[in-house]
GROMACS .gro file of C-alpha atoms in nm:
model
  188
    1MET     CA    1  20.461  12.624   9.530
    2ASP     CA    2  20.781  12.776   9.388
    3GLU     CA    3  20.947  12.617   9.089
    4PRO     CA    4  21.289  12.467   9.170
    5ASP     CA    5  21.584  12.679   9.060
    6PRO     CA    6  21.754  12.490   8.773
    7LEU     CA    7  22.086  12.656   8.861
    8ASP     CA    8  22.074  12.535   9.222
    9PRO     CA    9  22.357  12.279   9.255
   10ILE     CA   10  22.150  12.060   9.489
   11ASN     CA   11  21.822  12.089   9.303
   12PRO     CA   12  21.675  11.736   9.328
   13THR     CA   13  21.508  11.765   8.987
   14ASP     CA   14  21.835  11.847   8.814
   15PRO     CA   15  22.017  11.523   8.725
   16MET     CA   16  22.348  11.707   8.688
   17GLY     CA   17  22.327  11.878   9.025
   18ASP     CA   18  22.238  11.589   9.251
   19THR     CA   19  22.551  11.607   9.463
   20ASP     CA   20  22.628  11.836   9.747
   21PRO     CA   21  22.917  12.065   9.640
   22MET     CA   22  23.061  12.043   9.992
   23ALA     CA   23  23.061  11.663  10.000
   24PRO     CA   24  23.401  11.496   9.983
   25MET     CA   25  23.514  11.380   9.640
   26ASN     CA   26  23.475  11.013   9.561
   27GLU     CA   27  23.776  10.783   9.557
   28PRO     CA   28  23.909  10.692   9.214
   29GLU     CA   29  23.730  10.406   9.045
   30PRO     CA   30  23.873  10.060   9.111
   31MET     CA   31  24.070   9.901   8.830
   32GLN     CA   32  23.874   9.709   8.576
   33PRO     CA   33  24.025   9.400   8.416
   34ALA     CA   34  24.127   9.447   8.057
   35THR     CA   35  23.815   9.442   7.844
   36PRO     CA   36  23.796   9.142   7.614
   37GLN     CA   37  23.883   9.269   7.268
   38ALA     CA   38  23.750   9.148   6.936
   39VAL     CA   39  24.111   9.169   6.817
   40ASP     CA   40  24.397   8.977   6.975
   41THR     CA   41  24.612   9.273   7.082
   42SER     CA   42  24.905   9.049   7.176
   43THR     CA   43  25.011   9.047   6.810
   44MET     CA   44  24.998   9.429   6.783
   45SER     CA   45  25.258   9.682   6.898
   46ILE     CA   46  25.181   9.938   7.165
   47VAL     CA   47  25.153  10.206   6.894
   48GLU     CA   48  24.920   9.989   6.683
   49ILE     CA   49  24.690   9.927   6.980
   50ALA     CA   50  24.679  10.296   7.071
   51SER     CA   51  24.626  10.399   6.707
   52GLY     CA   52  24.330  10.162   6.680
   53ASN     CA   53  24.153  10.307   6.986
   54PRO     CA   54  23.990  10.653   6.951
   55ALA     CA   55  24.029  10.708   7.329
   56PHE     CA   56  24.405  10.743   7.264
   57ASP     CA   57  24.389  10.990   6.972
   58THR     CA   58  24.568  11.264   7.168
   59LEU     CA   59  24.833  11.022   7.295
   60VAL     CA   60  24.899  10.893   6.942
   61GLN     CA   61  24.922  11.249   6.811
   62ALA     CA   62  25.172  11.331   7.089
   63VAL     CA   63  25.380  11.016   7.027
   64GLN     CA   64  25.401  11.106   6.657
   65ALA     CA   65  25.487  11.472   6.726
   66ALA     CA   66  25.762  11.361   6.967
   67ASN     CA   67  25.907  11.120   6.708
   68LEU     CA   68  25.862  10.828   6.950
   69ALA     CA   69  25.632  10.611   6.736
   70GLY     CA   70  25.927  10.416   6.596
   71THR     CA   71  26.067  10.348   6.941
   72LEU     CA   72  25.733  10.236   7.087
   73SER     CA   73  25.672  10.016   6.781
   74GLY     CA   74  26.010   9.849   6.831
   75ASP     CA   75  26.094   9.526   7.010
   76GLY     CA   76  26.081   9.663   7.363
   77PRO     CA   77  25.951   9.533   7.588
   78PHE     CA   78  25.790   9.845   7.732
   79THR     CA   79  25.528   9.922   7.992
   80VAL     CA   80  25.324  10.228   7.899
   81PHE     CA   81  25.098  10.414   8.141
   82ALA     CA   82  24.866  10.550   7.872
   83PRO     CA   83  24.656  10.862   7.938
   84THR     CA   84  24.329  10.886   7.747
   85ASN     CA   85  24.194  11.188   7.562
   86ASP     CA   86  23.998  11.272   7.879
   87ALA     CA   87  24.322  11.269   8.080
   88PHE     CA   88  24.488  11.511   7.836
   89ALA     CA   89  24.176  11.732   7.850
   90GLN     CA   90  24.243  11.785   8.223
   91LEU     CA   91  24.565  11.975   8.144
   92PRO     CA   92  24.546  12.356   8.150
   93ALA     CA   93  24.390  12.521   7.845
   94GLY     CA   94  24.636  12.537   7.558
   95ALA     CA   95  24.885  12.294   7.714
   96VAL     CA   96  24.830  12.008   7.468
   97GLU     CA   97  24.845  12.239   7.169
   98ALA     CA   98  25.166  12.400   7.299
   99LEU     CA   99  25.328  12.063   7.368
  100LEU     CA  100  25.253  11.948   7.013
  101MET     CA  101  25.442  12.244   6.863
  102PRO     CA  102  25.780  12.148   6.709
  103GLU     CA  103  25.967  12.398   6.929
  104ASN     CA  104  25.842  12.211   7.240
  105ARG     CA  105  25.936  11.862   7.119
  106ASP     CA  106  26.195  11.828   7.399
  107LEU     CA  107  25.929  11.883   7.667
  108LEU     CA  108  25.685  11.650   7.493
  109GLN     CA  109  25.947  11.375   7.468
  110ARG     CA  110  26.027  11.407   7.839
  111LEU     CA  111  25.657  11.402   7.927
  112LEU     CA  112  25.593  11.088   7.722
  113LYS     CA  113  25.908  10.909   7.842
  114TYR     CA  114  25.781  10.968   8.197
  115HIS     CA  115  25.495  10.730   8.104
  116VAL     CA  116  25.723  10.449   7.981
  117VAL     CA  117  25.905  10.182   8.182
  118ALA     CA  118  26.175   9.972   8.015
  119GLY     CA  119  26.054   9.613   8.044
  120GLU     CA  120  25.712   9.456   8.081
  121VAL     CA  121  25.547   9.510   8.419
  122MET     CA  122  25.202   9.359   8.464
  123SER     CA  123  24.969   9.517   8.721
  124ASN     CA  124  25.009   9.222   8.960
  125GLN     CA  125  25.385   9.285   8.959
  126LEU     CA  126  25.347   9.644   9.079
  127SER     CA  127  25.391   9.708   9.450
  128THR     CA  128  25.373  10.018   9.666
  129GLY     CA  129  25.692  10.215   9.624
  130LYS     CA  130  25.857  10.354   9.315
  131VAL     CA  131  25.903  10.243   8.954
  132GLU     CA  132  26.165  10.396   8.724
  133THR     CA  133  26.055  10.529   8.387
  134LEU     CA  134  26.268  10.646   8.096
  135ASP     CA  135  26.252  10.996   8.252
  136GLY     CA  136  26.235  10.960   8.630
  137GLY     CA  137  26.054  10.773   8.903
  138LEU     CA  138  25.681  10.725   8.953
  139ALA     CA  139  25.522  10.680   9.294
  140VAL     CA  140  25.312  10.363   9.306
  141ARG     CA  141  25.044  10.280   9.562
  142VAL     CA  142  24.873   9.943   9.545
  143THR     CA  143  24.554   9.857   9.735
  144SER     CA  144  24.332   9.552   9.716
  145ASP     CA  145  24.125   9.698   9.431
  146ARG     CA  146  24.334   9.966   9.260
  147VAL     CA  147  24.674  10.088   9.155
  148ILE     CA  148  24.756  10.457   9.185
  149ILE     CA  149  25.049  10.596   8.984
  150ASN     CA  150  25.145  10.940   9.119
  151ASP     CA  151  24.796  11.095   9.134
  152ALA     CA  152  24.640  10.887   8.855
  153SER     CA  153  24.434  10.570   8.880
  154VAL     CA  154  24.507  10.275   8.657
  155THR     CA  155  24.161  10.237   8.505
  156GLN     CA  156  24.233   9.948   8.270
  157PRO     CA  157  24.540   9.734   8.338
  158ASP     CA  158  24.729   9.473   8.142
  159ILE     CA  159  24.646   9.535   7.777
  160GLN     CA  160  24.896   9.294   7.625
  161ALA     CA  161  25.096   9.406   7.321
  162SER     CA  162  25.358   9.225   7.115
  163ASN     CA  163  25.624   9.456   7.259
  164GLY     CA  164  25.499   9.508   7.614
  165VAL     CA  165  25.191   9.608   7.806
  166ILE     CA  166  24.962   9.911   7.837
  167HIS     CA  167  24.799  10.030   8.158
  168VAL     CA  168  24.536  10.301   8.097
  169VAL     CA  169  24.564  10.590   8.345
  170SER     CA  170  24.313  10.859   8.441
  171ARG     CA  171  24.557  11.152   8.430
  172VAL     CA  172  24.866  11.267   8.247
  173LEU     CA  173  25.167  11.186   8.466
  174MET     CA  174  25.402  11.478   8.513
  175PRO     CA  175  25.693  11.542   8.751
  176ARG     CA  176  25.686  11.880   8.926
  177GLU     CA  177  25.998  12.011   8.746
  178LEU     CA  178  25.852  11.933   8.405
  179ARG     CA  179  25.517  12.084   8.504
  180ASN     CA  180  25.701  12.406   8.601
  181GLU     CA  181  25.889  12.413   8.268
  182ILE     CA  182  25.567  12.364   8.072
  183VAL     CA  183  25.392  12.639   8.267
  184ALA     CA  184  25.688  12.873   8.207
  185ARG     CA  185  25.684  12.806   7.832
  186LEU     CA  186  25.308  12.853   7.814
  187ALA     CA  187  25.344  13.189   7.987
  188SER     CA  188  25.607  13.314   7.741
   0.00000   0.00000   0.00000
């Protein structure tokens, strides 16, 4: 009997290749309630919460590079749709590094402000439609088990902060115009 080809994408003995490449992609994961924390995050600012969670290292680095840490540590209240390191890793190669450069601070500020809503909006207050951020509108779709913001899933909602609330999202949110500007700057 022939040995199975380890590079075959549907090789049943390969745990990484157990899905048919032609099968439709799975729906985004349903929202999970905020994980109970050992620390009461309601006494911490949005920036303090993000700084204390390694999953937000890239976001914290971006907030600092954009000079927005002071704002997001202020009274607020704010609602932040917070992309994780994995979400930033989905951007094109070199995009994060380019955005963190001082000469691209204007683009980085716009990108981050697109993730921030003035006021505190809990997940159960979101409804299908649009929500205005500090830099444009986000499309919101609410189903019985998930909230989709643009093309990103809210993976962990309602992390309470002293100055607002954080909703963790699976992708970096970006309006088309800003995406085009970033691509143009990366190409130059």
